[in-house]
């Protein structure tokens, strides 16, 4: 069994308040969960208007499947009106 963790930082250039940012982040996190059956949350930069750090976790018994799900989740996140700053995927055997 393994756990895959996707972390990415985004910039929201059109966000002018925390309320606007939270609407986008909440929508992104909910859609990631619904589409890919993963756990997702904003994990850093909660008090900044235009940046956010998102973490996505996937549990599976196949590394290839875990990597594929997280890669698709990252591609999906890139379709939102945001700028992807950095991303990383880590798969841990447990």
Short mmCIF file of N, CA and C in Angstrom, two decimals:
data_model
loop_
_atom_site.label_atom_id
_atom_site.label_comp_id
_atom_site.label_asym_id
_atom_site.label_seq_id
_atom_site.Cartn_x
_atom_site.Cartn_y
_atom_site.Cartn_z
N UNK A 1 0.86 -1.17 0.00
CA UNK A 1 0.00 0.00 0.00
C UNK A 1 0.90 1.23 0.00
N UNK A 2 0.42 2.30 -0.63
CA UNK A 2 1.19 3.53 -0.65
C UNK A 2 0.28 4.75 -0.57
N UNK A 3 0.89 5.85 -0.15
CA UNK A 3 0.19 7.13 -0.05
C UNK A 3 0.89 8.09 -0.99
N UNK A 4 0.11 8.73 -1.84
CA UNK A 4 0.66 9.75 -2.74
C UNK A 4 0.24 11.12 -2.24
N UNK A 5 1.19 12.04 -2.25
CA UNK A 5 0.92 13.40 -1.80
C UNK A 5 1.33 14.37 -2.91
N UNK A 6 0.38 15.14 -3.35
CA UNK A 6 0.61 16.21 -4.32
C UNK A 6 0.53 17.53 -3.57
N UNK A 7 1.55 18.35 -3.73
CA UNK A 7 1.53 19.69 -3.15
C UNK A 7 1.76 20.68 -4.27
N UNK A 8 0.96 21.73 -4.30
CA UNK A 8 1.19 22.77 -5.28
C UNK A 8 0.83 24.14 -4.73
N UNK A 9 1.53 25.12 -5.23
CA UNK A 9 1.29 26.51 -4.85
C UNK A 9 0.71 27.22 -6.06
N UNK A 10 -0.27 28.06 -5.78
CA UNK A 10 -0.94 28.79 -6.86
C UNK A 10 -0.97 30.28 -6.54
N UNK A 11 -1.09 31.04 -7.59
CA UNK A 11 -1.27 32.48 -7.47
C UNK A 11 -2.60 32.80 -8.14
N UNK A 12 -3.41 33.61 -7.47
CA UNK A 12 -4.72 34.00 -7.97
C UNK A 12 -4.69 35.49 -8.30
N UNK A 13 -4.27 35.86 -9.50
CA UNK A 13 -4.08 37.27 -9.83
C UNK A 13 -5.37 38.09 -9.81
N UNK A 14 -6.51 37.45 -10.01
CA UNK A 14 -7.78 38.18 -10.04
C UNK A 14 -8.42 38.32 -8.66
N UNK A 15 -7.81 37.76 -7.65
CA UNK A 15 -8.36 37.82 -6.29
C UNK A 15 -7.97 39.13 -5.61
N UNK A 16 -8.98 39.83 -5.09
CA UNK A 16 -8.74 41.11 -4.43
C UNK A 16 -9.16 41.10 -2.97
N UNK A 17 -9.51 39.92 -2.46
CA UNK A 17 -9.88 39.80 -1.05
C UNK A 17 -9.75 38.34 -0.64
N UNK A 18 -9.72 38.11 0.65
CA UNK A 18 -9.69 36.74 1.14
C UNK A 18 -10.97 35.99 0.77
N UNK A 19 -12.07 36.71 0.74
CA UNK A 19 -13.35 36.08 0.39
C UNK A 19 -13.31 35.55 -1.05
N UNK A 20 -12.79 36.34 -1.98
CA UNK A 20 -12.68 35.89 -3.36
C UNK A 20 -11.74 34.69 -3.46
N UNK A 21 -10.62 34.76 -2.76
CA UNK A 21 -9.65 33.66 -2.78
C UNK A 21 -10.28 32.38 -2.24
N UNK A 22 -10.96 32.48 -1.12
CA UNK A 22 -11.55 31.29 -0.50
C UNK A 22 -12.62 30.66 -1.37
N UNK A 23 -13.35 31.47 -2.15
CA UNK A 23 -14.35 30.92 -3.06
C UNK A 23 -13.68 30.03 -4.11
N UNK A 24 -12.58 30.51 -4.68
CA UNK A 24 -11.87 29.75 -5.70
C UNK A 24 -11.25 28.49 -5.10
N UNK A 25 -10.57 28.65 -3.96
CA UNK A 25 -9.90 27.52 -3.33
C UNK A 25 -10.91 26.47 -2.87
N UNK A 26 -12.00 26.90 -2.29
CA UNK A 26 -13.03 25.96 -1.83
C UNK A 26 -13.62 25.19 -3.01
N UNK A 27 -13.87 25.86 -4.11
CA UNK A 27 -14.38 25.21 -5.30
C UNK A 27 -13.37 24.20 -5.85
N UNK A 28 -12.11 24.59 -5.94
CA UNK A 28 -11.07 23.72 -6.44
C UNK A 28 -10.93 22.47 -5.58
N UNK A 29 -10.88 22.64 -4.27
CA UNK A 29 -10.73 21.51 -3.35
C UNK A 29 -11.93 20.56 -3.47
N UNK A 30 -13.13 21.11 -3.53
CA UNK A 30 -14.34 20.28 -3.63
C UNK A 30 -14.36 19.49 -4.94
N UNK A 31 -13.99 20.15 -6.04
CA UNK A 31 -14.00 19.46 -7.33
C UNK A 31 -12.92 18.39 -7.42
N UNK A 32 -11.76 18.65 -6.83
CA UNK A 32 -10.72 17.61 -6.79
C UNK A 32 -11.22 16.38 -6.04
N UNK A 33 -11.87 16.63 -4.91
CA UNK A 33 -12.41 15.52 -4.10
C UNK A 33 -13.47 14.74 -4.89
N UNK A 34 -14.38 15.45 -5.51
CA UNK A 34 -15.49 14.80 -6.22
C UNK A 34 -15.03 14.06 -7.48
N UNK A 35 -14.12 14.65 -8.24
CA UNK A 35 -13.70 14.05 -9.51
C UNK A 35 -12.74 12.88 -9.33
N UNK A 36 -11.82 13.00 -8.36
CA UNK A 36 -10.73 12.04 -8.26
C UNK A 36 -10.75 11.21 -6.98
N UNK A 37 -11.74 11.39 -6.13
CA UNK A 37 -11.86 10.65 -4.88
C UNK A 37 -10.57 10.73 -4.06
N UNK A 38 -10.09 11.96 -3.89
CA UNK A 38 -8.89 12.23 -3.11
C UNK A 38 -9.25 13.17 -1.97
N UNK A 39 -8.34 13.31 -1.03
CA UNK A 39 -8.49 14.30 0.02
C UNK A 39 -7.68 15.52 -0.38
N UNK A 40 -8.26 16.69 -0.25
CA UNK A 40 -7.57 17.92 -0.63
C UNK A 40 -7.87 19.02 0.38
N UNK A 41 -6.89 19.89 0.61
CA UNK A 41 -7.08 20.98 1.55
C UNK A 41 -6.07 22.09 1.28
N UNK A 42 -6.45 23.30 1.66
CA UNK A 42 -5.50 24.42 1.65
C UNK A 42 -4.63 24.26 2.90
N UNK A 43 -3.32 24.22 2.72
CA UNK A 43 -2.44 23.91 3.84
C UNK A 43 -1.51 25.05 4.26
N UNK A 44 -1.48 26.13 3.49
CA UNK A 44 -0.60 27.25 3.85
C UNK A 44 -1.10 28.51 3.16
N UNK A 45 -0.59 29.64 3.59
CA UNK A 45 -0.91 30.95 3.02
C UNK A 45 -2.39 31.30 3.14
N UNK A 46 -3.04 30.86 4.20
CA UNK A 46 -4.47 31.13 4.36
C UNK A 46 -4.80 32.62 4.49
N UNK A 47 -3.86 33.43 4.96
CA UNK A 47 -4.15 34.84 5.18
C UNK A 47 -3.66 35.75 4.05
N UNK A 48 -3.16 35.16 2.97
CA UNK A 48 -2.70 35.95 1.83
C UNK A 48 -3.78 35.95 0.74
N UNK A 49 -4.01 37.08 0.12
CA UNK A 49 -5.10 37.23 -0.84
C UNK A 49 -4.87 36.49 -2.14
N UNK A 50 -3.63 36.49 -2.62
CA UNK A 50 -3.42 36.01 -3.98
C UNK A 50 -2.58 34.73 -4.09
N UNK A 51 -2.24 34.11 -3.00
CA UNK A 51 -1.50 32.85 -3.07
C UNK A 51 -2.14 31.81 -2.15
N UNK A 52 -1.95 30.56 -2.53
CA UNK A 52 -2.47 29.46 -1.73
C UNK A 52 -1.59 28.24 -1.95
N UNK A 53 -1.50 27.41 -0.94
CA UNK A 53 -0.79 26.13 -1.03
C UNK A 53 -1.83 25.04 -0.79
N UNK A 54 -1.92 24.12 -1.75
CA UNK A 54 -2.91 23.05 -1.70
C UNK A 54 -2.18 21.71 -1.60
N UNK A 55 -2.71 20.81 -0.79
CA UNK A 55 -2.18 19.45 -0.69
C UNK A 55 -3.31 18.49 -1.05
N UNK A 56 -2.94 17.45 -1.80
CA UNK A 56 -3.89 16.42 -2.22
C UNK A 56 -3.28 15.07 -1.86
N UNK A 57 -4.07 14.20 -1.26
CA UNK A 57 -3.57 12.87 -0.86
C UNK A 57 -4.42 11.78 -1.49
N UNK A 58 -3.73 10.70 -1.87
CA UNK A 58 -4.39 9.54 -2.50
C UNK A 58 -3.79 8.27 -1.90
N UNK A 59 -4.63 7.35 -1.51
CA UNK A 59 -4.20 6.07 -0.96
C UNK A 59 -4.56 4.97 -1.95
N UNK A 60 -3.58 4.11 -2.25
CA UNK A 60 -3.80 3.06 -3.24
C UNK A 60 -2.84 1.91 -3.00
N UNK A 61 -3.08 0.79 -3.66
CA UNK A 61 -2.15 -0.33 -3.56
C UNK A 61 -1.24 -0.41 -4.79
N UNK A 62 -1.37 0.54 -5.72
CA UNK A 62 -0.58 0.55 -6.95
C UNK A 62 0.05 1.93 -7.14
N UNK A 63 1.38 1.98 -7.15
CA UNK A 63 2.09 3.26 -7.30
C UNK A 63 1.73 3.97 -8.60
N UNK A 64 1.63 3.20 -9.67
CA UNK A 64 1.33 3.79 -10.97
C UNK A 64 -0.05 4.46 -10.94
N UNK A 65 -1.02 3.79 -10.33
CA UNK A 65 -2.36 4.36 -10.22
C UNK A 65 -2.33 5.64 -9.38
N UNK A 66 -1.62 5.61 -8.27
CA UNK A 66 -1.52 6.78 -7.40
C UNK A 66 -0.92 7.95 -8.16
N UNK A 67 0.16 7.71 -8.86
CA UNK A 67 0.82 8.77 -9.63
C UNK A 67 -0.11 9.31 -10.73
N UNK A 68 -0.83 8.41 -11.39
CA UNK A 68 -1.75 8.81 -12.44
C UNK A 68 -2.88 9.69 -11.91
N UNK A 69 -3.47 9.31 -10.78
CA UNK A 69 -4.55 10.09 -10.18
C UNK A 69 -4.05 11.49 -9.80
N UNK A 70 -2.89 11.55 -9.15
CA UNK A 70 -2.37 12.84 -8.71
C UNK A 70 -1.95 13.71 -9.89
N UNK A 71 -1.42 13.12 -10.93
CA UNK A 71 -1.05 13.88 -12.14
C UNK A 71 -2.29 14.45 -12.81
N UNK A 72 -3.35 13.65 -12.88
CA UNK A 72 -4.61 14.14 -13.45
C UNK A 72 -5.20 15.26 -12.59
N UNK A 73 -5.11 15.12 -11.28
CA UNK A 73 -5.61 16.16 -10.38
C UNK A 73 -4.84 17.48 -10.59
N UNK A 74 -3.53 17.37 -10.77
CA UNK A 74 -2.72 18.57 -11.02
C UNK A 74 -3.09 19.20 -12.36
N UNK A 75 -3.28 18.38 -13.38
CA UNK A 75 -3.69 18.91 -14.68
C UNK A 75 -5.05 19.60 -14.59
N UNK A 76 -5.97 18.99 -13.85
CA UNK A 76 -7.29 19.59 -13.67
C UNK A 76 -7.18 20.93 -12.95
N UNK A 77 -6.36 21.00 -11.90
CA UNK A 77 -6.20 22.25 -11.15
C UNK A 77 -5.64 23.35 -12.05
N UNK A 78 -4.84 22.99 -13.03
CA UNK A 78 -4.26 23.97 -13.94
C UNK A 78 -5.29 24.60 -14.86
N UNK A 79 -6.47 24.00 -14.98
CA UNK A 79 -7.50 24.56 -15.86
C UNK A 79 -8.25 25.71 -15.20
N UNK A 80 -8.09 25.90 -13.90
CA UNK A 80 -8.74 27.01 -13.21
C UNK A 80 -8.05 28.32 -13.57
N UNK A 81 -8.71 29.43 -13.29
CA UNK A 81 -8.16 30.76 -13.57
C UNK A 81 -7.15 31.12 -12.49
N UNK A 82 -5.96 30.49 -12.60
CA UNK A 82 -4.90 30.70 -11.62
C UNK A 82 -3.56 30.47 -12.28
N UNK A 83 -2.52 30.84 -11.56
CA UNK A 83 -1.16 30.64 -12.05
C UNK A 83 -0.48 29.59 -11.16
N UNK A 84 -0.03 28.51 -11.77
CA UNK A 84 0.65 27.45 -11.02
C UNK A 84 2.08 27.89 -10.76
N UNK A 85 2.47 27.98 -9.49
CA UNK A 85 3.81 28.43 -9.13
C UNK A 85 4.79 27.26 -9.04
N UNK A 86 4.42 26.22 -8.30
CA UNK A 86 5.28 25.05 -8.17
C UNK A 86 4.41 23.87 -7.76
N UNK A 87 4.95 22.67 -8.04
CA UNK A 87 4.22 21.47 -7.66
C UNK A 87 5.20 20.32 -7.44
N UNK A 88 4.76 19.37 -6.63
CA UNK A 88 5.57 18.17 -6.41
C UNK A 88 4.65 17.02 -6.03
N UNK A 89 5.07 15.82 -6.44
CA UNK A 89 4.35 14.60 -6.10
C UNK A 89 5.33 13.68 -5.37
N UNK A 90 4.89 13.16 -4.25
CA UNK A 90 5.70 12.22 -3.47
C UNK A 90 4.85 10.99 -3.18
N UNK A 91 5.41 9.81 -3.39
CA UNK A 91 4.71 8.57 -3.12
C UNK A 91 5.48 7.82 -2.04
N UNK A 92 4.78 7.47 -0.96
CA UNK A 92 5.40 6.84 0.20
C UNK A 92 4.82 5.44 0.36
N UNK A 93 5.68 4.44 0.44
CA UNK A 93 5.25 3.07 0.74
C UNK A 93 4.96 2.95 2.23
N UNK A 94 3.83 2.30 2.54
CA UNK A 94 3.52 2.06 3.95
C UNK A 94 3.17 0.60 4.16
#
